Amino acid sequence: MQLELSVDRSSPVPLYFQLSQQLEAAIEHGTLTPGSLLGNEIELAARLGLSRPTVRQAIQSLVDKGLLVRRRGVGTQVVHSQVKRPLELSSLYDDLEAAGQRPATKVLVNTVEPASAEVAAALGVAEDSDVHRVERLRLAHGEPMAYLCNFLPPGLIALDTDQLETTGLYRLMRAAGITLHSARQSIGARSATAPEAKRLAEQAGAPLLTMQRVTFDDTGRAVEYGTHTYRPTRYSFEFQLLVRT
Amino acid sequence: MQLELSVDRSSPVPLYFQLSQQLEAAIEHGTLTPGSLLGNEIELAARLGLSRPTVRQAIQSLVDKGLLVRRRGVGTQVVHSQVKRPLELSSLYDDLEAAGQRPATKVLVNTVEPASAEVAAALGVAEDSDVHRVERLRLAHGEPMAYLCNFLPPGLIALDTDQLETTGLYRLMRAAGITLHSARQSIGARSATAPEAKRLAEQAGAPLLTMQRVTFDDTGRAVEYGTHTYRPTRYSFEFQLLVRT
DNA sequence: GAGTGGTCTAGACCACACG
DNA sequence: GTGTGGTCTAGACCACTCC
């Protein structure tokens, strides 16, 4: 069966992007089955009236996503194993929403305070300089799921408590025009202290999953530092990752 | 100051790769300071005697690594925050070795047995069909750090106990010509059962960090399924990740 | 308006896999 | 040997940013 592909040269969408989207949709949809060969690049370019570099660019973007594999002398194949979700800078809010869990957020603290040494080091600001402190409890189905404590440098975004209760922090930052670039994360575990246990409706000493994260924008500024604790019976970190080549 | 760049056209190493390596080294070395502009692509191409697409390919590879940021109408800049380690399919053995911890491995079990339903589902093999089972204790400085239980489909690699004690599983697979492609991971936490606690020299009920992983090669075969437990006082998952754009 | 990266073309030669 | 992807060239025009 012949795959239907076409590009619209009058569209402002780049040609390689149009092609990669169509290929991705065909893979997602099962029209291109795992293991099937894509056909050689020259022929594909001729069929679409594109140059080979343009077709290569489209294919390369899907190789980078892990959907296709290229073998010299063989061809380009659709990967067998379905790549579900590449690891991304995930927002717990988005994660829960995607899982259909209707997340709720309760803002416990939303204030400005002097930075501790730890916070100052993480955000790259002077010690005792003002930073925002936000503490939130994230619930799903009315059950506490995670306790989130975040610090932000001043003047970055307006931290409105109502907004914080209806969406995630990353969405607020993106909406404010901040381009997130990278994050440094650390995931661990430890026993709950008495106040932690109380907040999360666990028993003191219960195991907790912990995550610390510093997020940077594309200018290299630290835009957020967070220390989070999760109830491991309710949440775990799941992700797919690709091998660097 | 002018950055010294040159390419060797007689080398079998691709020109774009030579260039990207030199740029990466200059960033690492501090010759290219964070925030500095790289100079426009046309001029850079002319200076090196390369075509612009080749120079772009070199720059793009570093953008993908998170070392550079491009802005239309502005230029290409070195990212401020140092990207340390991109998240990769990490081997605990390599992690420990990189941290100078001289890892040691004790093979507890190395056998072939019928696959349980869970293992069969993860590896995509028939239930009760033969699979390798390897249980290892990973130590650093003589202290137990993690308990690793892995399952592998038969006929993939020879699992020599001596080799397993001197290197990591991923190295053995790569050495056997297996091209690792992607992995699906889940990281969580729970309380140690009595036998788990004993293995890791912890107390029963102590918090443990857990990781489950299925690894696929580039043909889509599952090549490994592992369930690991870590002592959270000795180990945490640390990684840097880039935001998908 | 000037300068930058973003996209695109129409070729070319090479390296590798497979029969 | 044949076919594939891997690399490379020398241009071109456009979109965006900044002055």
mmCIF file with all atom_site columns, N, CA and C in Angstrom, chain A residues 44-81:
data_model
loop_
_atom_site.group_PDB
_atom_site.id
_atom_site.type_symbol
_atom_site.label_atom_id
_atom_site.label_alt_id
_atom_site.label_comp_id
_atom_site.label_asym_id
_atom_site.label_entity_id
_atom_site.label_seq_id
_atom_site.pdbx_PDB_ins_code
_atom_site.Cartn_x
_atom_site.Cartn_y
_atom_site.Cartn_z
_atom_site.occupancy
_atom_site.B_iso_or_equiv
_atom_site.pdbx_formal_charge
_atom_site.auth_seq_id
_atom_site.auth_comp_id
_atom_site.auth_asym_id
_atom_site.auth_atom_id
_atom_site.pdbx_PDB_model_num
ATOM 1   N N  . LEU A 1 44 ? 11.608 9.293  -2.353 1.00 0.00 ? 44 LEU A N  1
ATOM 2   C CA . LEU A 1 44 ? 10.633 10.027 -1.570 1.00 0.00 ? 44 LEU A CA 1
ATOM 3   C C  . LEU A 1 44 ? 10.665 11.516 -1.929 1.00 0.00 ? 44 LEU A C  1
ATOM 4   N N  . ALA A 1 45 ? 11.871 12.014 -2.108 1.00 0.00 ? 45 ALA A N  1
ATOM 5   C CA . ALA A 1 45 ? 12.019 13.425 -2.484 1.00 0.00 ? 45 ALA A CA 1
ATOM 6   C C  . ALA A 1 45 ? 11.388 13.680 -3.843 1.00 0.00 ? 45 ALA A C  1
ATOM 7   N N  . ALA A 1 46 ? 11.632 12.770 -4.783 1.00 0.00 ? 46 ALA A N  1
ATOM 8   C CA . ALA A 1 46 ? 11.092 12.944 -6.127 1.00 0.00 ? 46 ALA A CA 1
ATOM 9   C C  . ALA A 1 46 ? 9.562  12.890 -6.099 1.00 0.00 ? 46 ALA A C  1
ATOM 10  N N  . ARG A 1 47 ? 9.044  11.978 -5.299 1.00 0.00 ? 47 ARG A N  1
ATOM 11  C CA . ARG A 1 47 ? 7.590  11.811 -5.234 1.00 0.00 ? 47 ARG A CA 1
ATOM 12  C C  . ARG A 1 47 ? 6.913  13.077 -4.694 1.00 0.00 ? 47 ARG A C  1
ATOM 13  N N  . LEU A 1 48 ? 7.572  13.742 -3.775 1.00 0.00 ? 48 LEU A N  1
ATOM 14  C CA . LEU A 1 48 ? 6.973  14.911 -3.158 1.00 0.00 ? 48 LEU A CA 1
ATOM 15  C C  . LEU A 1 48 ? 7.398  16.221 -3.825 1.00 0.00 ? 48 LEU A C  1
ATOM 16  N N  . GLY A 1 49 ? 8.346  16.104 -4.761 1.00 0.00 ? 49 GLY A N  1
ATOM 17  C CA . GLY A 1 49 ? 8.837  17.325 -5.379 1.00 0.00 ? 49 GLY A CA 1
ATOM 18  C C  . GLY A 1 49 ? 9.704  18.150 -4.445 1.00 0.00 ? 49 GLY A C  1
ATOM 19  N N  . LEU A 1 50 ? 10.393 17.458 -3.533 1.00 0.00 ? 50 LEU A N  1
ATOM 20  C CA . LEU A 1 50 ? 11.279 18.145 -2.599 1.00 0.00 ? 50 LEU A CA 1
ATOM 21  C C  . LEU A 1 50 ? 12.718 17.737 -2.891 1.00 0.00 ? 50 LEU A C  1
ATOM 22  N N  . SER A 1 51 ? 13.624 18.495 -2.340 1.00 0.00 ? 51 SER A N  1
ATOM 23  C CA . SER A 1 51 ? 15.021 18.107 -2.472 1.00 0.00 ? 51 SER A CA 1
ATOM 24  C C  . SER A 1 51 ? 15.357 17.074 -1.405 1.00 0.00 ? 51 SER A C  1
ATOM 25  N N  . ARG A 1 52 ? 16.416 16.364 -1.630 1.00 0.00 ? 52 ARG A N  1
ATOM 26  C CA . ARG A 1 52 ? 16.768 15.314 -0.673 1.00 0.00 ? 52 ARG A CA 1
ATOM 27  C C  . ARG A 1 52 ? 17.110 15.879 0.700  1.00 0.00 ? 52 ARG A C  1
ATOM 28  N N  . PRO A 1 53 ? 17.883 16.960 0.827  1.00 0.00 ? 53 PRO A N  1
ATOM 29  C CA . PRO A 1 53 ? 18.157 17.481 2.166  1.00 0.00 ? 53 PRO A CA 1
ATOM 30  C C  . PRO A 1 53 ? 16.892 17.805 2.951  1.00 0.00 ? 53 PRO A C  1
ATOM 31  N N  . THR A 1 54 ? 15.882 18.291 2.282  1.00 0.00 ? 54 THR A N  1
ATOM 32  C CA . THR A 1 54 ? 14.638 18.606 2.983  1.00 0.00 ? 54 THR A CA 1
ATOM 33  C C  . THR A 1 54 ? 13.975 17.343 3.518  1.00 0.00 ? 54 THR A C  1
ATOM 34  N N  . VAL A 1 55 ? 13.964 16.316 2.674  1.00 0.00 ? 55 VAL A N  1
ATOM 35  C CA . VAL A 1 55 ? 13.399 15.043 3.130  1.00 0.00 ? 55 VAL A CA 1
ATOM 36  C C  . VAL A 1 55 ? 14.227 14.476 4.271  1.00 0.00 ? 55 VAL A C  1
ATOM 37  N N  . ARG A 1 56 ? 15.532 14.596 4.157  1.00 0.00 ? 56 ARG A N  1
ATOM 38  C CA . ARG A 1 56 ? 16.398 14.102 5.228  1.00 0.00 ? 56 ARG A CA 1
ATOM 39  C C  . ARG A 1 56 ? 16.117 14.818 6.540  1.00 0.00 ? 56 ARG A C  1
ATOM 40  N N  . GLN A 1 57 ? 15.887 16.119 6.453  1.00 0.00 ? 57 GLN A N  1
ATOM 41  C CA . GLN A 1 57 ? 15.626 16.887 7.668  1.00 0.00 ? 57 GLN A CA 1
ATOM 42  C C  . GLN A 1 57 ? 14.362 16.383 8.361  1.00 0.00 ? 57 GLN A C  1
ATOM 43  N N  . ALA A 1 58 ? 13.352 16.075 7.559  1.00 0.00 ? 58 ALA A N  1
ATOM 44  C CA . ALA A 1 58 ? 12.111 15.549 8.129  1.00 0.00 ? 58 ALA A CA 1
ATOM 45  C C  . ALA A 1 58 ? 12.363 14.201 8.800  1.00 0.00 ? 58 ALA A C  1
ATOM 46  N N  . ILE A 1 59 ? 13.068 13.330 8.091  1.00 0.00 ? 59 ILE A N  1
ATOM 47  C CA . ILE A 1 59 ? 13.335 12.005 8.636  1.00 0.00 ? 59 ILE A CA 1
ATOM 48  C C  . ILE A 1 59 ? 14.208 12.106 9.886  1.00 0.00 ? 59 ILE A C  1
ATOM 49  N N  . GLN A 1 60 ? 15.204 12.976 9.842  1.00 0.00 ? 60 GLN A N  1
ATOM 50  C CA . GLN A 1 60 ? 16.117 13.103 10.978 1.00 0.00 ? 60 GLN A CA 1
ATOM 51  C C  . GLN A 1 60 ? 15.385 13.503 12.249 1.00 0.00 ? 60 GLN A C  1
ATOM 52  N N  . SER A 1 61 ? 14.388 14.365 12.096 1.00 0.00 ? 61 SER A N  1
ATOM 53  C CA . SER A 1 61 ? 13.680 14.812 13.292 1.00 0.00 ? 61 SER A CA 1
ATOM 54  C C  . SER A 1 61 ? 12.942 13.640 13.945 1.00 0.00 ? 61 SER A C  1
ATOM 55  N N  . LEU A 1 62 ? 12.483 12.703 13.127 1.00 0.00 ? 62 LEU A N  1
ATOM 56  C CA . LEU A 1 62 ? 11.804 11.545 13.698 1.00 0.00 ? 62 LEU A CA 1
ATOM 57  C C  . LEU A 1 62 ? 12.802 10.525 14.249 1.00 0.00 ? 62 LEU A C  1
ATOM 58  N N  . VAL A 1 63 ? 13.983 10.473 13.634 1.00 0.00 ? 63 VAL A N  1
ATOM 59  C CA . VAL A 1 63 ? 15.040 9.627  14.207 1.00 0.00 ? 63 VAL A CA 1
ATOM 60  C C  . VAL A 1 63 ? 15.400 10.153 15.591 1.00 0.00 ? 63 VAL A C  1
ATOM 61  N N  . ASP A 1 64 ? 15.495 11.479 15.704 1.00 0.00 ? 64 ASP A N  1
ATOM 62  C CA . ASP A 1 64 ? 15.828 12.084 16.999 1.00 0.00 ? 64 ASP A CA 1
ATOM 63  C C  . ASP A 1 64 ? 14.750 11.795 18.033 1.00 0.00 ? 64 ASP A C  1
ATOM 64  N N  . LYS A 1 65 ? 13.533 11.665 17.575 1.00 0.00 ? 65 LYS A N  1
ATOM 65  C CA . LYS A 1 65 ? 12.447 11.355 18.492 1.00 0.00 ? 65 LYS A CA 1
ATOM 66  C C  . LYS A 1 65 ? 12.398 9.877  18.845 1.00 0.00 ? 65 LYS A C  1
ATOM 67  N N  . GLY A 1 66 ? 13.177 9.089  18.125 1.00 0.00 ? 66 GLY A N  1
ATOM 68  C CA . GLY A 1 66 ? 13.216 7.667  18.412 1.00 0.00 ? 66 GLY A CA 1
ATOM 69  C C  . GLY A 1 66 ? 12.174 6.862  17.654 1.00 0.00 ? 66 GLY A C  1
ATOM 70  N N  . LEU A 1 67 ? 11.489 7.495  16.707 1.00 0.00 ? 67 LEU A N  1
ATOM 71  C CA . LEU A 1 67 ? 10.436 6.783  15.982 1.00 0.00 ? 67 LEU A CA 1
ATOM 72  C C  . LEU A 1 67 ? 10.980 5.998  14.795 1.00 0.00 ? 67 LEU A C  1
ATOM 73  N N  . LEU A 1 68 ? 12.098 6.453  14.250 1.00 0.00 ? 68 LEU A N  1
ATOM 74  C CA . LEU A 1 68 ? 12.680 5.799  13.087 1.00 0.00 ? 68 LEU A CA 1
ATOM 75  C C  . LEU A 1 68 ? 14.131 5.417  13.381 1.00 0.00 ? 68 LEU A C  1
ATOM 76  N N  . VAL A 1 69 ? 14.602 4.420  12.670 1.00 0.00 ? 69 VAL A N  1
ATOM 77  C CA . VAL A 1 69 ? 16.009 4.035  12.747 1.00 0.00 ? 69 VAL A CA 1
ATOM 78  C C  . VAL A 1 69 ? 16.554 3.969  11.335 1.00 0.00 ? 69 VAL A C  1
ATOM 79  N N  . ARG A 1 70 ? 17.725 4.568  11.141 1.00 0.00 ? 70 ARG A N  1
ATOM 80  C CA . ARG A 1 70 ? 18.357 4.512  9.828  1.00 0.00 ? 70 ARG A CA 1
ATOM 81  C C  . ARG A 1 70 ? 19.509 3.527  9.856  1.00 0.00 ? 70 ARG A C  1
ATOM 82  N N  . ARG A 1 71 ? 19.642 2.750  8.780  1.00 0.00 ? 71 ARG A N  1
ATOM 83  C CA . ARG A 1 71 ? 20.793 1.857  8.642  1.00 0.00 ? 71 ARG A CA 1
ATOM 84  C C  . ARG A 1 71 ? 21.358 2.056  7.252  1.00 0.00 ? 71 ARG A C  1
ATOM 85  N N  . ARG A 1 72 ? 22.599 2.396  7.254  1.00 0.00 ? 72 ARG A N  1
ATOM 86  C CA . ARG A 1 72 ? 23.254 2.599  5.966  1.00 0.00 ? 72 ARG A CA 1
ATOM 87  C C  . ARG A 1 72 ? 23.222 1.300  5.174  1.00 0.00 ? 72 ARG A C  1
ATOM 88  N N  . GLY A 1 73 ? 22.913 1.406  3.916  1.00 0.00 ? 73 GLY A N  1
ATOM 89  C CA . GLY A 1 73 ? 22.884 0.230  3.058  1.00 0.00 ? 73 GLY A CA 1
ATOM 90  C C  . GLY A 1 73 ? 21.607 -0.579 3.193  1.00 0.00 ? 73 GLY A C  1
ATOM 91  N N  . VAL A 1 74 ? 20.782 -0.227 4.159  1.00 0.00 ? 74 VAL A N  1
ATOM 92  C CA . VAL A 1 74 ? 19.544 -0.982 4.384  1.00 0.00 ? 74 VAL A CA 1
ATOM 93  C C  . VAL A 1 74 ? 18.324 -0.105 4.113  1.00 0.00 ? 74 VAL A C  1
ATOM 94  N N  . GLY A 1 75 ? 18.239 0.975  4.859  1.00 0.00 ? 75 GLY A N  1
ATOM 95  C CA . GLY A 1 75 ? 17.086 1.845  4.684  1.00 0.00 ? 75 GLY A CA 1
ATOM 96  C C  . GLY A 1 75 ? 16.634 2.412  6.026  1.00 0.00 ? 75 GLY A C  1
ATOM 97  N N  . THR A 1 76 ? 15.495 3.077  5.985  1.00 0.00 ? 76 THR A N  1
ATOM 98  C CA . THR A 1 76 ? 14.940 3.687  7.186  1.00 0.00 ? 76 THR A CA 1
ATOM 99  C C  . THR A 1 76 ? 13.728 2.883  7.620  1.00 0.00 ? 76 THR A C  1
ATOM 100 N N  . GLN A 1 77 ? 13.742 2.431  8.868  1.00 0.00 ? 77 GLN A N  1
ATOM 101 C CA . GLN A 1 77 ? 12.660 1.592  9.373  1.00 0.00 ? 77 GLN A CA 1
ATOM 102 C C  . GLN A 1 77 ? 11.925 2.256  10.518 1.00 0.00 ? 77 GLN A C  1
ATOM 103 N N  . VAL A 1 78 ? 10.672 1.907  10.637 1.00 0.00 ? 78 VAL A N  1
ATOM 104 C CA . VAL A 1 78 ? 9.891  2.308  11.802 1.00 0.00 ? 78 VAL A CA 1
ATOM 105 C C  . VAL A 1 78 ? 10.299 1.420  12.973 1.00 0.00 ? 78 VAL A C  1
ATOM 106 N N  . VAL A 1 79 ? 10.559 2.048  14.102 1.00 0.00 ? 79 VAL A N  1
ATOM 107 C CA . VAL A 1 79 ? 10.986 1.301  15.283 1.00 0.00 ? 79 VAL A CA 1
ATOM 108 C C  . VAL A 1 79 ? 9.842  0.417  15.777 1.00 0.00 ? 79 VAL A C  1
ATOM 109 N N  . HIS A 1 80 ? 10.186 -0.783 16.225 1.00 0.00 ? 80 HIS A N  1
ATOM 110 C CA . HIS A 1 80 ? 9.154  -1.714 16.700 1.00 0.00 ? 80 HIS A CA 1
ATOM 111 C C  . HIS A 1 80 ? 8.498  -1.236 17.977 1.00 0.00 ? 80 HIS A C  1
ATOM 112 N N  . SER A 1 81 ? 9.323  -1.023 18.979 1.00 0.00 ? 81 SER A N  1
ATOM 113 C CA . SER A 1 81 ? 8.748  -0.672 20.273 1.00 0.00 ? 81 SER A CA 1
ATOM 114 C C  . SER A 1 81 ? 8.156  0.722  20.198 1.00 0.00 ? 81 SER A C  1
#
